[in-house]
């Protein structure tokens, strides 16, 4: 029997609430399948840990995590700890240290899910965002000069390396080719006259190896407009770190809300563990109330199963989520229901067992 060793960082706010349900579902999939199992190791890292220890994770945290097959993360961030510290010292440092250069985020309107776009149907909103995840606007390069003085200056660099751009763009082309879909690059070369001109150039260069892939290239401002007005245009999408961050929250809004937005931070070369997490944050406004929707986390768990080669289970989980959404009996308040986080998790387990 194959054992998948998972490091769990449930984190802050609604993180522990949604992760609990994700673990329940992963264990159930393993039990029903019988050919694999999970071994979960929990790490208490996050903002509470910071308040007690002055750091977001243990000093040897990255070394410790390296030994796992994957990381399952809830959310990070809490009032009282500056966001740039809590996120940089935990989430972002993991993405970078483990070279998780692909952030794969489905923007897919599942059957039964609500959308703010009144005329859109599931077949109209079916994209996969391939977000660059280690550099770009998130490189963490810059300086803060003359702090507190009248001539204060801050500089935040965007770092776009040839290697960094090529690998994410190539991954997106491969995905488009494998799925026989079009590929759209989203950039902003009219204003960002170095970074995005370079990005567009690499998009064209790499494209020479994929003559069969139909491509489009949009400026990010127009792309945001088209995502709302005509989402059908987009199939596989590749974009930079910051644009991908913003556009996938927009994507969440048109595809069921934050409670349904899943994501995977992948190190495709499998040199380091990959990390699976919903794209939403710690939602302090609803934390501790049992109101958080766990379906995004369950979908991310499905992405983990897919990454481990259990595609059958990844697809089944999406079917089960669609069942919950179309039945409309057990839904959290964000989807118009009154069920709790754990009741939704229990309902998935019930549906999983119906097939037996
Ligand atoms: P957020 O995603 O936490 O919340 C935005 C809105 O969506 C809130 O109204 C929230 O209640 C709702 N929401 C989010 N997830 C939900 C769910 N599963 N079910 C139902 N409703 C849900 O974003 P924010 O408020 O901008 O940020 C809160 C904190 O989280 C900040 O500290 C931020 O830095 C952090 N953050 C962390 C991550 C991460 O860990 N991956 C991602 C985004 C934000
Ligand atoms: C996300 C989050 C993170 C990001 C934050 C919390 C640093 O918003 O995963 O989308 O910007 O990547
Ligand atoms: Mn985000």
Coordinates of C-alpha atoms and ligand atoms in Angstrom, one line a residue:
X1 CA 0.0 0.0 0.0
X2 CA 1.3 3.4 -1.0
X3 CA 1.5 5.9 1.9
X4 CA 1.3 9.6 1.1
X5 CA 3.0 11.7 3.8
X6 CA 1.3 15.0 4.2
X7 CA 2.4 18.0 6.3
X8 CA -0.7 19.9 7.5
X9 CA -0.5 23.6 8.2
X10 CA -4.1 24.5 9.1
X11 CA -3.1 28.0 9.9
X12 CA -5.4 30.8 11.0
X13 CA -9.0 31.9 11.0
X14 CA -11.2 29.5 8.9
X15 CA -8.0 27.5 7.9
X16 CA -8.4 24.8 10.6
X17 CA -12.2 24.5 10.0
X18 CA -11.9 23.8 6.2
X19 CA -8.7 21.7 6.5
X20 CA -10.5 19.3 8.9
X21 CA -13.1 18.6 6.2
X22 CA -10.4 18.2 3.5
X23 CA -8.6 15.6 5.7
X24 CA -11.8 13.7 6.3
X25 CA -12.4 13.5 2.5
X26 CA -8.9 12.4 1.7
X27 CA -9.0 9.7 4.3
X28 CA -12.3 8.5 3.0
X29 CA -11.0 8.4 -0.6
X30 CA -8.1 6.3 0.6
X31 CA -10.3 4.0 2.6
X32 CA -12.7 3.4 -0.3
X33 CA -9.8 2.9 -2.8
X34 CA -7.8 0.6 -0.7
X35 CA -4.5 1.0 -2.6
X36 CA -3.2 4.1 -0.8
X37 CA -3.3 5.8 2.5
X38 CA -2.4 9.1 4.1
X39 CA -0.2 9.9 7.0
X40 CA -0.9 13.4 8.3
X41 CA 1.5 15.4 10.5
X42 CA 0.2 18.6 11.9
X43 CA 2.2 21.8 12.4
X44 CA 0.9 24.5 14.6
X45 CA 2.4 27.3 12.6
X46 CA 0.6 30.5 11.9
X47 CA -0.3 33.8 13.6
X48 CA -1.0 32.2 17.1
X49 CA 2.5 30.6 16.9
X50 CA 3.9 34.0 15.9
X51 CA 2.3 35.7 18.9
X52 CA 3.9 33.1 21.2
X53 CA 7.2 32.6 19.5
X54 CA 7.9 35.7 17.5
X55 CA 8.1 33.7 14.3
X56 CA 5.6 32.1 11.9
X57 CA 7.2 28.7 11.8
X58 CA 10.0 26.8 13.5
X59 CA 13.6 27.8 12.4
X60 CA 14.1 24.5 10.7
X61 CA 10.5 24.6 9.2
X62 CA 11.6 24.4 5.6
X63 CA 14.0 21.5 6.3
X64 CA 11.2 19.7 8.1
X65 CA 8.7 20.2 5.4
X66 CA 11.1 19.0 2.7
X67 CA 10.6 15.3 3.9
X68 CA 6.9 15.3 3.1
X69 CA 5.2 14.3 -0.2
X70 CA 2.9 17.3 -0.1
X71 CA 1.7 20.2 2.1
X72 CA -2.0 20.8 2.8
X73 CA -2.5 24.4 3.9
X74 CA -5.6 26.1 5.2
X75 CA -5.0 29.9 5.3
X76 CA -2.7 32.3 6.9
X77 CA -3.3 35.8 8.3
X78 CA -4.9 37.3 11.5
X79 CA -5.7 40.7 12.9
X80 CA -2.8 41.8 15.0
X81 CA 0.0 40.4 12.9
X82 CA 1.1 42.5 9.8
X83 CA 0.0 40.6 6.7
X84 CA 3.4 41.1 5.0
X85 CA 5.1 39.3 7.9
X86 CA 2.6 36.4 8.3
X87 CA 2.4 35.7 4.6
X88 CA 6.0 36.2 3.6
X89 CA 7.3 34.1 6.5
X90 CA 5.1 31.2 5.9
X91 CA 3.1 30.9 2.7
X92 CA 5.3 32.8 0.3
X93 CA 8.5 31.4 1.7
X94 CA 7.2 27.8 1.1
X95 CA 6.2 28.6 -2.5
X96 CA 9.7 30.0 -3.1
X97 CA 11.8 27.6 -1.2
X98 CA 10.2 24.6 -2.8
X99 CA 10.2 26.2 -6.3
X100 CA 6.5 25.7 -6.6
X101 CA 6.5 27.7 -9.8
X102 CA 3.1 26.7 -11.1
X103 CA 0.0 27.9 -9.3
X104 CA -2.8 26.0 -10.9
X105 CA -6.3 27.5 -10.3
X106 CA -9.4 26.2 -12.0
X107 CA -12.0 28.8 -12.7
X108 CA -14.8 26.5 -13.6
X109 CA -18.5 27.0 -12.9
X110 CA -19.6 23.7 -11.5
X111 CA -23.2 22.5 -12.2
X112 CA -25.4 24.0 -9.5
X113 CA -23.0 26.7 -8.5
X114 CA -24.2 30.3 -8.4
X115 CA -22.6 32.9 -10.6
X116 CA -22.8 36.7 -10.6
X117 CA -23.0 36.6 -14.4
X118 CA -26.7 36.3 -15.1
X119 CA -26.5 34.8 -18.6
X120 CA -23.6 32.4 -18.0
X121 CA -23.9 28.6 -17.9
X122 CA -21.3 26.0 -16.7
X123 CA -20.1 25.5 -20.3
X124 CA -19.3 29.2 -20.6
X125 CA -17.0 29.4 -17.6
X126 CA -14.4 26.7 -17.8
X127 CA -10.8 27.9 -17.6
X128 CA -7.6 26.8 -15.9
X129 CA -5.3 29.6 -14.7
X130 CA -1.6 28.8 -14.8
X131 CA -0.2 31.5 -12.5
X132 CA 3.6 32.1 -12.2
X133 CA 4.3 31.5 -8.5
X134 CA 7.9 32.3 -7.6
X135 CA 8.9 35.6 -9.0
X136 CA 7.5 38.5 -11.0
X137 CA 5.9 41.2 -8.8
X138 CA 6.3 38.8 -5.8
X139 CA 10.1 38.6 -6.1
X140 CA 10.5 40.4 -2.8
X141 CA 13.2 42.6 -4.3
X142 CA 13.3 46.3 -3.5
X143 CA 14.3 48.9 -1.0
X144 CA 13.0 51.4 1.5
X145 CA 15.1 54.5 1.5
X146 CA 15.1 57.4 3.9
X147 CA 12.5 55.8 6.0
X148 CA 10.3 58.3 7.8
X149 CA 12.1 61.3 6.2
X150 CA 10.5 63.8 3.9
X151 CA 12.5 62.3 0.9
X152 CA 11.3 58.7 1.7
X153 CA 11.4 56.4 -1.4
X154 CA 10.2 52.8 -1.8
X155 CA 11.1 50.6 -4.7
X156 CA 9.4 47.2 -5.4
X157 CA 11.0 45.4 -8.3
X158 CA 9.3 43.1 -10.7
X159 CA 11.7 40.2 -11.4
X160 CA 11.2 38.3 -14.6
X161 CA 13.9 35.8 -15.4
X162 CA 14.1 33.9 -18.7
X163 CA 14.1 30.6 -16.9
X164 CA 11.1 31.7 -14.7
X165 CA 9.0 32.9 -17.6
X166 CA 9.9 30.1 -20.0
X167 CA 9.0 27.3 -17.6
X168 CA 5.6 28.6 -16.6
X169 CA 4.7 29.4 -20.2
X170 CA 5.9 26.0 -21.5
X171 CA 3.9 24.3 -18.8
X172 CA 0.8 26.2 -20.0
X173 CA 1.4 25.3 -23.6
X174 CA 1.9 21.6 -22.6
X175 CA -1.4 21.7 -20.7
X176 CA -3.3 23.4 -23.6
X177 CA -1.8 20.8 -26.0
X178 CA -2.8 17.9 -23.8
X179 CA -6.3 19.1 -23.3
X180 CA -6.7 20.4 -26.9
X181 CA -7.6 23.8 -25.7
X182 CA -6.6 27.3 -26.6
X183 CA -4.0 29.2 -24.6
X184 CA -4.3 32.9 -23.6
X185 CA -1.5 34.9 -22.2
X186 CA -2.3 37.9 -20.1
X187 CA 0.2 40.7 -19.7
X188 CA 0.6 44.4 -19.9
X189 CA 3.4 45.3 -22.4
X190 CA 2.0 48.7 -23.3
X191 CA 2.9 50.1 -19.9
X192 CA 5.4 47.7 -18.4
X193 CA 8.0 48.2 -21.0
X194 CA 10.6 45.8 -19.8
X195 CA 8.9 42.9 -17.9
X196 CA 5.9 42.5 -20.0
X197 CA 7.5 43.1 -23.3
X198 CA 9.9 40.3 -22.3
X199 CA 6.9 38.0 -21.2
X200 CA 5.2 38.5 -24.5
X201 CA 8.4 37.8 -26.4
X202 CA 8.9 34.5 -24.5
X203 CA 5.2 33.6 -25.1
X204 CA 5.8 33.8 -28.8
X205 CA 9.2 32.1 -28.7
X206 CA 7.9 29.0 -26.7
X207 CA 4.9 29.0 -28.9
X208 CA 7.1 28.0 -31.9
X209 CA 7.3 24.5 -30.3
X210 CA 3.5 24.2 -30.2
X211 CA 2.1 25.1 -33.6
X212 CA -1.0 23.1 -32.9
X213 CA -2.0 25.3 -29.9
X214 CA -4.3 28.3 -30.8
X215 CA -3.2 31.3 -28.8
X216 CA -4.5 34.7 -27.8
X217 CA -2.7 37.5 -26.0
X218 CA -4.6 40.1 -24.0
X219 CA -3.7 43.1 -21.9
X220 CA -4.7 42.6 -18.3
X221 CA -7.2 45.4 -18.2
X222 CA -9.1 44.2 -21.3
X223 CA -8.8 40.6 -20.0
X224 CA -10.6 41.5 -16.8
X225 CA -13.3 43.1 -18.8
X226 CA -13.7 40.0 -21.1
X227 CA -13.7 37.6 -18.1
X228 CA -16.9 39.3 -17.0
X229 CA -18.4 40.1 -20.4
X230 CA -17.4 37.0 -22.4
X231 CA -15.7 34.4 -20.2
X232 CA -16.1 31.7 -22.9
X233 CA -13.0 33.2 -24.6
X234 CA -10.7 31.8 -22.0
X235 CA -9.6 28.1 -21.7
X236 CA -6.1 27.7 -20.5
X237 CA -4.6 31.0 -19.3
X238 CA -1.1 31.9 -18.4
X239 CA -0.1 35.0 -16.5
X240 CA 2.3 36.6 -14.0
X241 CA 2.2 36.2 -10.3
X242 CA 0.2 39.4 -9.4
X243 CA -2.1 39.4 -12.3
X244 CA -2.9 35.8 -11.6
X245 CA -3.6 36.6 -8.0
X246 CA -6.1 39.3 -8.9
X247 CA -7.7 37.6 -11.8
X248 CA -8.4 34.4 -9.9
X249 CA -10.3 36.2 -7.2
X250 CA -12.3 37.7 -10.1
X251 CA -12.6 34.2 -11.4
X252 CA -13.9 33.0 -8.0
X253 CA -16.6 35.7 -8.2
X254 CA -17.9 34.4 -11.5
X255 CA -17.5 30.7 -10.6
X256 CA -19.4 30.2 -7.3
X257 CA -17.5 32.5 -4.9
X258 CA -14.4 32.2 -2.7
X259 CA -15.8 29.1 -1.0
X260 CA -15.4 27.2 -4.3
X261 CA -12.0 28.4 -5.5
X262 CA -9.3 25.8 -5.4
X263 CA -5.6 26.0 -6.0
X264 CA -2.4 23.9 -6.2
X265 CA 1.2 25.2 -5.9
X266 CA 3.2 22.8 -7.9
X267 CA 6.8 21.9 -8.2
X268 CA 6.2 19.8 -11.3
X269 CA 9.7 18.4 -11.3
X270 CA 8.9 16.8 -7.9
X271 CA 12.2 17.8 -6.5
X272 CA 10.3 19.4 -3.5
X273 CA 6.9 18.9 -2.0
X274 CA 4.0 20.7 -3.7
X275 CA 1.4 22.6 -1.7
X276 CA -2.4 22.4 -1.9
X277 CA -4.6 25.1 -0.5
X278 CA -7.9 26.9 -1.2
X279 CA -7.2 30.4 -2.7
X280 CA -9.2 32.2 -0.1
X281 CA -7.7 33.7 3.0
X282 CA -8.4 33.2 6.7
X283 CA -11.7 35.1 6.5
X284 CA -11.6 36.7 10.0
X285 CA -15.2 37.9 9.4
X286 CA -16.6 34.4 9.6
X287 CA -13.9 32.5 11.5
X288 CA -14.9 30.3 14.4
X289 CA -18.6 30.3 13.5
X290 CA -18.7 27.0 11.5
X291 CA -19.8 29.0 8.5
X292 CA -16.9 28.5 6.2
X293 CA -17.5 26.7 2.9
X294 CA -15.0 23.7 2.8
X295 CA -15.6 22.9 -0.8
X296 CA -12.7 24.9 -2.2
X297 CA -10.4 22.9 0.2
X298 CA -12.0 19.6 -0.8
X299 CA -11.4 20.6 -4.5
X300 CA -7.7 21.4 -3.6
X301 CA -7.6 18.0 -2.0
X302 CA -8.7 16.6 -5.3
X303 CA -5.9 18.4 -7.0
X304 CA -3.5 16.7 -4.5
X305 CA -5.0 13.3 -5.4
X306 CA -4.5 14.1 -9.1
X307 CA -0.9 15.1 -8.5
X308 CA -0.3 11.8 -6.8
X309 CA -1.7 9.9 -9.8
X310 CA -5.2 9.2 -8.4
X311 CA -7.0 11.1 -11.3
X312 CA -10.0 8.8 -10.8
X313 CA -10.5 10.3 -7.3
X314 CA -9.8 13.8 -8.4
X315 CA -12.7 13.6 -10.9
X316 CA -15.0 11.8 -8.5
X317 CA -14.5 14.6 -5.9
X318 CA -15.6 17.2 -8.5
X319 CA -18.7 15.1 -9.2
X320 CA -19.5 14.9 -5.5
X321 CA -19.1 18.6 -5.1
X322 CA -21.5 19.1 -8.1
X323 CA -23.9 16.7 -6.4
X324 CA -23.9 18.9 -3.3
X325 CA -24.4 22.0 -5.4
X326 CA -27.3 20.6 -7.4
X327 CA -29.0 18.9 -4.4
X328 CA -28.9 22.3 -2.6
X329 CA -29.8 20.6 0.7
X330 CA -26.5 20.9 2.6
X331 CA -24.9 24.2 1.7
X332 CA -23.0 26.8 3.8
X333 CA -24.4 30.4 4.0
X334 CA -22.2 31.8 1.3
X335 CA -24.1 29.5 -1.1
X336 CA -27.5 30.4 0.4
X337 CA -27.8 27.4 2.8
X338 CA -27.6 27.1 6.6
X339 CA -25.4 24.1 7.0
X340 CA -22.1 24.2 8.9
X341 CA -18.7 23.5 7.6
X342 CA -18.6 20.0 9.0
X343 CA -22.1 19.1 7.9
X344 CA -20.9 19.8 4.3
X345 CA -17.9 17.6 4.9
X346 CA -20.2 14.8 6.3
X347 CA -22.5 15.1 3.3
X348 CA -19.5 14.5 0.9
X349 CA -18.6 11.4 2.9
X350 CA -22.2 10.2 2.7
X351 CA -22.3 10.7 -1.1
X352 CA -18.9 9.0 -1.4
X353 CA -20.4 5.9 0.3
X354 CA -23.6 5.8 -1.8
X355 CA -21.7 4.2 -4.7
X356 CA -20.5 1.3 -2.7
Ligands
LIG1 P1 -10.5 36.2 2.4 O1 -10.4 35.3 1.2 O2 -10.1 35.7 3.7 O3 -12.0 36.7 2.5 C1 -12.7 37.5 1.5 C2 -14.2 37.3 1.7 O4 -14.6 36.0 1.2 C3 -14.7 37.4 3.1 O5 -15.9 38.0 3.2 C4 -14.8 36.0 3.6 O6 -15.8 35.7 4.6 C5 -15.2 35.3 2.3 N1 -14.7 33.9 2.3 C6 -13.4 33.5 2.1 N2 -13.3 32.1 2.1 C7 -14.6 31.7 2.4 C8 -15.1 30.4 2.6 N3 -14.3 29.3 2.5 N4 -16.4 30.2 2.8 C9 -17.2 31.3 2.8 N5 -16.8 32.6 2.7 C10 -15.4 32.8 2.4 O7 -9.7 37.6 2.0 P2 -9.3 38.8 2.9 O8 -10.4 39.2 3.8 O9 -8.8 39.8 2.0 O10 -8.0 38.4 3.8 C11 -8.1 37.9 5.1 C12 -6.7 37.4 5.6 O11 -6.3 36.3 4.9 C13 -5.6 38.5 5.4 O12 -4.8 38.4 6.5 C14 -4.9 38.0 4.1 O13 -3.6 38.5 4.0 C15 -5.1 36.5 4.3 N6 -5.0 35.8 3.0 C16 -4.4 34.5 3.1 C17 -4.4 33.7 2.0 C18 -3.8 32.3 2.1 O14 -3.4 31.9 3.2 N7 -3.7 31.6 1.0 C19 -5.1 34.1 0.8 C20 -5.8 35.3 0.8 C21 -5.7 36.2 1.9
LIG2 C1 -3.3 33.9 -2.8 C2 -3.1 34.9 -1.7 C3 -1.6 35.2 -1.5 C4 -1.1 35.7 -2.8 C5 -1.3 36.2 -0.4 C6 -2.0 35.8 0.9 C7 0.1 36.4 -0.2 O1 -3.8 36.1 -2.0 O2 -2.8 32.8 -2.6 O3 -4.0 34.2 -3.7 O4 -1.1 36.9 -3.1 O5 -0.5 34.8 -3.6
LIG3 MN1 -5.1 35.9 -3.7

